Short mmCIF file of C-alpha atoms in Angstrom, two decimals:
data_model
loop_
_atom_site.label_atom_id
_atom_site.label_comp_id
_atom_site.label_asym_id
_atom_site.label_seq_id
_atom_site.Cartn_x
_atom_site.Cartn_y
_atom_site.Cartn_z
CA MET A 413 42.90 -18.22 -9.93
CA ASN A 414 43.94 -17.69 -6.29
CA ASP A 415 41.78 -16.02 -3.66
CA MET A 416 43.80 -12.78 -3.83
CA THR A 417 42.60 -12.12 -7.36
CA LYS A 418 38.93 -12.63 -6.60
CA CYS A 419 36.40 -9.87 -6.06
CA CYS A 420 36.19 -9.00 -2.37
CA TYR A 421 32.44 -8.32 -2.46
CA HIS A 422 30.79 -10.26 0.37
CA GLU A 423 27.42 -10.11 2.12
CA ASP A 424 26.58 -11.07 5.68
CA GLU A 425 24.03 -13.50 4.24
CA GLY A 426 26.98 -15.52 2.94
CA PHE A 427 26.99 -14.46 -0.70
CA SER A 428 30.40 -13.75 -2.25
CA CYS A 429 31.57 -12.84 -5.73
CA ASN A 430 34.23 -14.99 -7.40
CA GLU A 431 34.89 -12.78 -10.41
CA PRO A 432 38.39 -11.45 -11.14
CA ALA A 433 39.12 -8.33 -9.15
CA GLU A 434 40.12 -4.95 -10.54
CA ALA A 435 42.77 -2.79 -8.90
CA SER A 436 40.18 -1.69 -6.32
CA GLY A 437 39.74 -5.26 -5.13
CA LEU A 438 36.24 -5.43 -6.59
CA CYS A 439 35.23 -6.90 -9.94
CA TYR A 440 34.07 -4.77 -12.86
CA TRP A 441 30.38 -5.15 -11.97
CA HIS A 442 30.69 -4.57 -8.22
CA ASP A 443 33.08 -1.62 -8.39
CA PRO A 444 31.01 1.56 -7.78
CA LYS A 445 33.78 3.74 -9.25
CA ILE A 446 33.41 2.19 -12.71
CA ILE A 447 30.56 3.76 -14.69
CA LYS A 448 29.02 1.15 -16.97
CA ASN A 449 28.27 3.36 -19.97
CA LYS A 450 30.33 1.72 -22.69
CA PRO A 451 28.45 0.52 -25.79
CA GLU A 452 29.49 -3.07 -25.12
CA ASP A 453 28.34 -3.04 -21.48
CA ILE A 454 24.76 -4.05 -22.36
CA ALA A 455 25.87 -7.26 -24.10
CA ARG A 456 28.50 -7.91 -21.42
CA LEU A 457 25.96 -7.62 -18.60
CA GLU A 458 23.48 -9.88 -20.37
CA GLN A 459 26.20 -12.49 -20.91
CA PHE A 460 27.39 -12.11 -17.31
CA ALA A 461 23.85 -12.85 -16.10
CA ARG A 462 23.42 -15.85 -18.42
CA ASP A 463 26.75 -17.29 -17.29
CA GLY A 464 25.57 -17.30 -13.68
CA GLY A 465 27.57 -14.27 -12.56
CA MET A 466 26.67 -12.80 -9.20
CA LEU A 467 24.21 -9.97 -9.75
CA ARG A 468 23.55 -9.35 -6.06
CA GLY A 469 24.97 -6.00 -5.02
CA ILE A 470 26.28 -5.02 -8.46
CA SER A 471 26.85 -1.31 -8.98
CA LEU A 472 25.12 0.16 -12.01
CA LYS A 473 25.20 3.73 -10.75
CA SER A 474 24.62 6.14 -13.66
CA ALA A 475 24.95 3.18 -16.05
CA HIS A 476 23.74 3.58 -19.62
CA LEU A 477 21.89 0.33 -20.33
CA PRO A 478 18.77 1.12 -22.42
CA GLY A 479 16.93 -1.99 -23.59
CA VAL A 480 19.10 -4.38 -21.57
CA ASP A 481 17.58 -7.88 -21.29
CA LEU A 482 17.74 -9.11 -17.69
CA VAL A 483 15.02 -11.73 -18.05
CA ARG A 484 15.99 -15.23 -16.98
CA HIS A 485 14.37 -17.04 -19.86
CA ARG A 486 12.96 -20.56 -19.42
CA HIS A 487 13.16 -20.26 -15.62
CA LYS A 488 10.36 -19.62 -13.14
CA VAL A 489 12.67 -17.63 -10.85
CA GLY A 490 14.23 -14.45 -12.18
CA TYR A 491 17.74 -13.13 -11.66
CA ASP A 492 18.64 -12.06 -8.13
CA MET A 493 19.76 -8.41 -7.98
CA THR A 494 19.25 -7.94 -4.25
CA HIS A 495 21.14 -4.89 -2.89
CA ALA A 496 21.97 -3.72 -6.44
CA GLU A 497 22.86 -0.03 -6.88
CA LEU A 498 20.90 1.48 -9.79
CA TYR A 499 21.08 5.16 -8.87
CA ARG A 500 20.34 7.26 -11.99
CA ALA A 501 20.75 4.17 -14.19
CA ASN A 502 19.34 4.51 -17.70
CA LEU A 503 17.16 1.42 -18.09
CA HIS A 504 14.84 2.91 -20.66
CA GLY A 505 12.94 0.06 -22.34
CA ALA A 506 14.78 -2.58 -20.32
CA HIS A 507 13.40 -6.10 -19.88
CA MET A 508 13.25 -6.76 -16.14
CA PHE A 509 10.48 -9.34 -15.90
CA ASN A 510 10.45 -11.27 -12.60
CA LEU A 511 13.67 -9.59 -11.46
CA ASN A 512 14.46 -9.67 -7.75
CA LEU A 513 15.41 -6.12 -6.72
CA LYS A 514 14.83 -6.51 -3.00
CA HIS A 515 16.77 -3.91 -0.96
CA ALA A 516 18.07 -2.38 -4.21
CA SER A 517 18.43 1.35 -4.85
CA LEU A 518 16.58 2.59 -7.93
CA MET A 519 16.66 6.22 -6.87
CA LYS A 520 16.09 8.43 -9.94
CA ALA A 521 16.49 5.43 -12.25
CA ASP A 522 14.98 5.74 -15.73
CA LEU A 523 12.48 2.88 -16.13
CA ARG A 524 10.42 4.48 -18.87
CA ASP A 525 8.84 1.86 -21.17
CA ALA A 526 10.61 -0.90 -19.20
CA ASN A 527 8.95 -4.24 -18.54
CA VAL A 528 8.91 -4.64 -14.76
CA HIS A 529 6.14 -7.25 -14.56
CA PHE A 530 6.37 -9.41 -11.40
CA ALA A 531 9.54 -7.62 -10.22
CA ASN A 532 10.23 -7.81 -6.48
CA LEU A 533 10.82 -4.26 -5.21
CA GLU A 534 10.39 -4.96 -1.53
CA ASN A 535 12.30 -2.47 0.64
CA ALA A 536 13.83 -0.91 -2.50
CA ASN A 537 14.55 2.82 -2.74
CA LEU A 538 12.08 4.02 -5.39
CA LEU A 539 12.43 7.77 -4.86
CA GLY A 540 12.37 9.72 -8.12
CA VAL A 541 12.01 6.68 -10.41
CA LYS A 542 10.75 7.56 -13.90
CA TRP A 543 7.84 5.20 -14.48
CA LYS A 544 6.24 6.66 -17.61
CA GLY A 545 5.22 3.83 -19.93
CA ALA A 546 6.64 1.16 -17.61
CA LYS A 547 4.71 -2.10 -17.39
CA ILE A 548 4.28 -2.53 -13.65
CA GLU A 549 1.51 -5.10 -13.38
CA ASN A 550 2.00 -7.47 -10.43
CA ILE A 551 5.08 -5.70 -9.07
CA HIS A 552 5.68 -6.39 -5.39
CA THR A 553 6.59 -3.41 -3.23
CA GLY A 554 5.74 -5.05 0.10
CA ASN A 555 3.20 -3.85 2.65
CA ILE A 556 5.19 -0.66 3.18
CA ILE A 557 8.02 0.85 1.18
CA LYS A 558 11.47 1.62 2.55
CA GLN A 559 10.85 5.32 3.24
CA GLU A 560 7.64 4.58 5.12
CA ARG A 561 9.41 2.04 7.29
CA LEU A 562 12.21 4.52 8.04
CA ALA A 563 9.65 7.25 8.78
CA ARG A 564 7.74 5.11 11.26
CA HIS A 565 10.97 4.08 12.96
CA ALA A 566 12.09 7.72 13.27
CA GLU A 567 8.64 8.67 14.57
CA HIS A 568 8.89 5.92 17.19
CA LEU A 569 12.24 7.34 18.31
CA GLY A 570 10.79 10.85 18.54
CA GLU A 571 12.81 12.21 15.58
CA LYS A 572 9.95 14.31 14.18
CA GLU A 573 11.86 16.23 11.49
CA ILE A 574 13.49 13.08 10.13
CA ALA A 575 10.15 11.27 10.20
CA ILE A 576 8.37 14.06 8.30
CA ASP A 577 11.12 14.10 5.68
CA TYR A 578 10.75 10.35 5.11
CA PHE A 579 6.94 10.63 5.08
CA GLU A 580 7.25 13.29 2.36
CA GLN A 581 9.49 10.98 0.32
CA ALA A 582 7.08 8.08 0.82
CA GLU A 583 4.16 10.25 -0.31
CA GLU A 584 6.05 11.19 -3.48
CA ILE A 585 6.88 7.55 -4.24
CA TYR A 586 3.30 6.38 -3.72
CA ARG A 587 2.04 9.25 -5.88
CA ASP A 588 4.41 8.32 -8.71
CA LEU A 589 3.36 4.67 -8.45
CA ARG A 590 -0.31 5.68 -8.47
CA LYS A 591 0.11 7.76 -11.61
CA ALA A 592 2.02 4.94 -13.31
CA ALA A 593 -0.72 2.46 -12.41
CA GLU A 594 -3.42 4.79 -13.71
CA ARG A 595 -1.59 5.19 -17.03
CA GLU A 596 -1.46 1.40 -17.35
CA GLY A 597 -5.16 1.04 -16.50
CA LEU A 598 -4.38 -0.76 -13.23
CA PHE A 599 -7.03 1.07 -11.23
CA ALA A 600 -7.21 -1.35 -8.29
CA MET A 601 -3.47 -0.93 -7.82
CA ALA A 602 -3.80 2.83 -8.26
CA GLY A 603 -6.49 2.89 -5.57
CA ASN A 604 -4.23 1.13 -3.08
CA TYR A 605 -1.38 3.55 -3.78
CA LEU A 606 -3.77 6.51 -3.43
CA ARG A 607 -4.71 5.38 0.06
CA LYS A 608 -1.03 5.02 0.92
CA GLU A 609 -0.26 8.45 -0.54
CA LEU A 610 -2.94 10.17 1.53
CA THR A 611 -1.91 8.25 4.63
CA MET A 612 1.65 9.52 4.26
CA ARG A 613 0.30 13.05 3.87
CA ARG A 614 -1.73 12.62 7.06
CA HIS A 615 1.36 11.61 9.05
CA GLN A 616 3.01 14.90 8.15
CA MET A 617 0.27 16.83 9.98
CA PRO A 618 0.53 17.73 13.68
CA ARG A 619 -0.86 15.09 16.01
CA LEU A 620 -4.43 15.66 17.18
CA SER A 621 -4.85 18.52 14.70
CA GLY A 622 -8.27 18.90 13.11
CA PRO A 623 -7.16 18.03 9.55
CA ARG A 624 -5.28 14.93 10.74
CA VAL A 625 -8.21 13.65 12.81
CA LEU A 626 -10.60 14.29 9.91
CA SER A 627 -8.25 12.51 7.51
CA LYS A 628 -8.08 9.51 9.86
CA ILE A 629 -11.87 9.36 10.14
CA ILE A 630 -12.23 9.40 6.35
CA ASP A 631 -9.66 6.62 6.09
CA LEU A 632 -11.43 4.46 8.67
CA PHE A 633 -14.83 5.26 7.21
CA CYS A 634 -14.21 4.58 3.51
CA GLY A 635 -10.47 4.21 2.88
CA TYR A 636 -10.32 7.63 1.19
CA GLY A 637 -13.08 6.57 -1.18
CA GLU A 638 -11.30 3.37 -2.22
CA ALA A 639 -12.88 0.86 0.18
CA PRO A 640 -16.68 0.50 -0.18
CA VAL A 641 -16.54 -2.59 2.04
CA ARG A 642 -15.54 -0.34 4.94
CA VAL A 643 -18.73 1.67 4.45
CA ILE A 644 -20.75 -1.56 4.61
CA ILE A 645 -18.97 -2.71 7.77
CA PHE A 646 -19.52 0.70 9.40
CA SER A 647 -23.21 0.57 8.47
CA MET A 648 -23.66 -2.88 9.97
CA LEU A 649 -21.86 -1.89 13.17
CA LEU A 650 -23.94 1.29 13.51
CA ILE A 651 -27.18 -0.65 13.00
CA LEU A 652 -26.14 -3.23 15.60
CA VAL A 653 -25.00 -0.66 18.19
CA CYS A 654 -28.17 1.40 17.79
CA ALA A 655 -30.29 -1.75 18.12
CA LEU A 656 -28.61 -2.48 21.46
CA LEU A 657 -29.20 1.09 22.58
CA TYR A 658 -32.89 0.88 21.62
CA LEU A 659 -33.12 -2.34 23.62
CA PHE A 660 -32.10 -0.50 26.81
CA THR A 661 -33.80 2.86 26.14
CA GLY A 662 -37.09 1.44 24.90
CA LEU A 663 -39.42 1.57 21.91
CA ASN A 664 -43.19 1.97 21.74
CA TYR A 665 -45.23 -0.54 19.75
CA ASP A 666 -49.01 -0.27 19.72
CA GLY A 667 -49.05 1.25 23.20
CA HIS A 668 -46.64 -1.34 24.64
CA ILE A 669 -43.12 -0.43 25.73
CA HIS A 670 -40.42 -2.78 24.43
CA ILE A 671 -37.44 -2.57 26.76
CA PHE A 672 -34.89 -4.98 28.19
CA LYS A 673 -35.56 -6.30 31.71
CA PHE A 674 -33.60 -8.84 33.69
CA SER A 675 -36.89 -10.26 34.88
CA ASN A 676 -37.88 -11.16 31.32
CA GLU A 677 -37.35 -14.65 30.00
CA PHE A 678 -34.31 -15.12 27.79
CA GLY A 679 -36.46 -15.79 24.73
CA THR A 680 -38.48 -12.64 25.39
CA ASN A 681 -35.36 -10.46 25.51
CA ILE A 682 -34.08 -12.05 22.27
CA LYS A 683 -37.41 -11.23 20.61
CA LEU A 684 -37.16 -7.66 21.89
CA PHE A 685 -33.65 -7.35 20.49
CA LEU A 686 -34.76 -8.60 17.07
CA ASN A 687 -37.55 -6.00 17.08
CA CYS A 688 -35.01 -3.33 17.99
CA LEU A 689 -32.72 -4.58 15.20
CA TYR A 690 -35.62 -4.33 12.75
CA TYR A 691 -36.36 -0.77 13.91
CA SER A 692 -32.65 0.13 13.63
CA VAL A 693 -32.54 -1.06 10.01
CA VAL A 694 -35.72 0.84 9.16
CA THR A 695 -34.37 4.00 10.80
CA PHE A 696 -30.92 3.71 9.20
CA THR A 697 -32.44 3.39 5.73
CA THR A 698 -34.96 6.19 6.55
CA LEU A 699 -37.90 3.99 5.51
CA GLY A 700 -39.94 4.90 8.60
CA TYR A 701 -42.87 2.44 8.55
CA GLY A 702 -44.28 3.92 11.76
CA ASP A 703 -45.04 0.62 13.53
CA PHE A 704 -42.37 1.30 16.16
CA THR A 705 -41.77 4.76 17.64
CA PRO A 706 -38.90 5.92 19.83
CA ILE A 707 -39.39 7.12 23.39
CA GLY A 708 -37.14 9.05 25.73
CA TYR A 709 -33.46 8.82 24.82
CA SER A 710 -34.38 6.60 21.86
CA ARG A 711 -35.53 9.72 20.02
CA ALA A 712 -32.05 11.24 20.04
CA ILE A 713 -30.52 7.91 19.00
CA ALA A 714 -33.02 7.51 16.16
CA ALA A 715 -32.38 11.06 14.92
CA MET A 716 -28.63 10.49 14.91
CA GLU A 717 -28.97 7.12 13.16
CA ALA A 718 -31.33 8.46 10.48
CA PHE A 719 -29.00 11.36 9.69
CA THR A 720 -25.90 9.16 9.62
CA GLY A 721 -27.70 6.50 7.60
CA SER A 722 -28.79 8.84 4.82
CA PHE A 723 -25.24 10.22 4.58
CA THR A 724 -23.66 6.76 4.65
CA ILE A 725 -25.91 5.35 1.94
CA ALA A 726 -25.13 8.30 -0.33
CA LEU A 727 -21.40 7.86 0.35
CA PHE A 728 -21.57 4.14 -0.43
CA VAL A 729 -23.22 4.84 -3.78
CA VAL A 730 -20.51 7.35 -4.68
CA VAL A 731 -17.62 5.08 -3.62
CA PHE A 732 -19.15 1.98 -5.24
CA VAL A 733 -19.85 3.71 -8.55
CA LYS A 734 -16.34 5.17 -8.53
CA LYS A 735 -14.85 1.68 -8.17
CA MET A 736 -17.13 0.05 -10.74
CA THR A 737 -16.71 2.68 -13.46
CA ARG A 738 -12.90 2.39 -13.56
#
């Protein structure tokens, strides 16, 4: 076979296809004009993969391949389908365990009842994918999906309309993934996608608008109800900050004023801070033993801390129970 008869598919990364070329100059599997919907295409593709054929960049646009087996059996690393085109491909019930679909397009692909365990979907186009019944445990979509990355880039360039459009697409993708995870009982995964979904919705709001600021506060405070650890961290920070404020504004204990002074010995100021920390904890939890009492500005600080503390504790209980009962 001379070079003129080989498929002309080539990637900048150095990957090239050596299959016989069709009239278009591309092989059967890389030619986007050939719709792979013949009855024998499923067996042909499986054999092509087993024979070591190049699956990177293959075009399966609108292909009819229900139940196709693309699992690389007896190997730890799955088949590499980086840059593959799977737009509207029918992969209903397909076996795609450990498949590398990085940078691939699965837009509107039918993955219902497919096994996608451990598939690499980093930077893949997942808009409109049908996930119902798909086994998606341990799939890897990266820290951010393709549409979110494009949206943030457009936002950085000042292209607001383009950014909002991509943020809307990203929200839809995260919502579909969340619903798929919930159907599979993968609630931790669903929680992560919920946070992403609501974050994408927030980015569609006008900057500095009330709803966007409120949404950001809720995210920082408790991760939209999915991060109880954030509530704990916030509580500890509030207790510590208030303790420092009490140290400089003063507390009354048995007729003696406890307040920081540069003239005090170092050990004395440390003891005062520990007393203020104790009072801050008691105030935050609304226990109110009465041994220490606030004076001056400490009263306003104590009132604010007590109110915030009661609200924060109630929120933590709600978020924690929500996570534990899934």
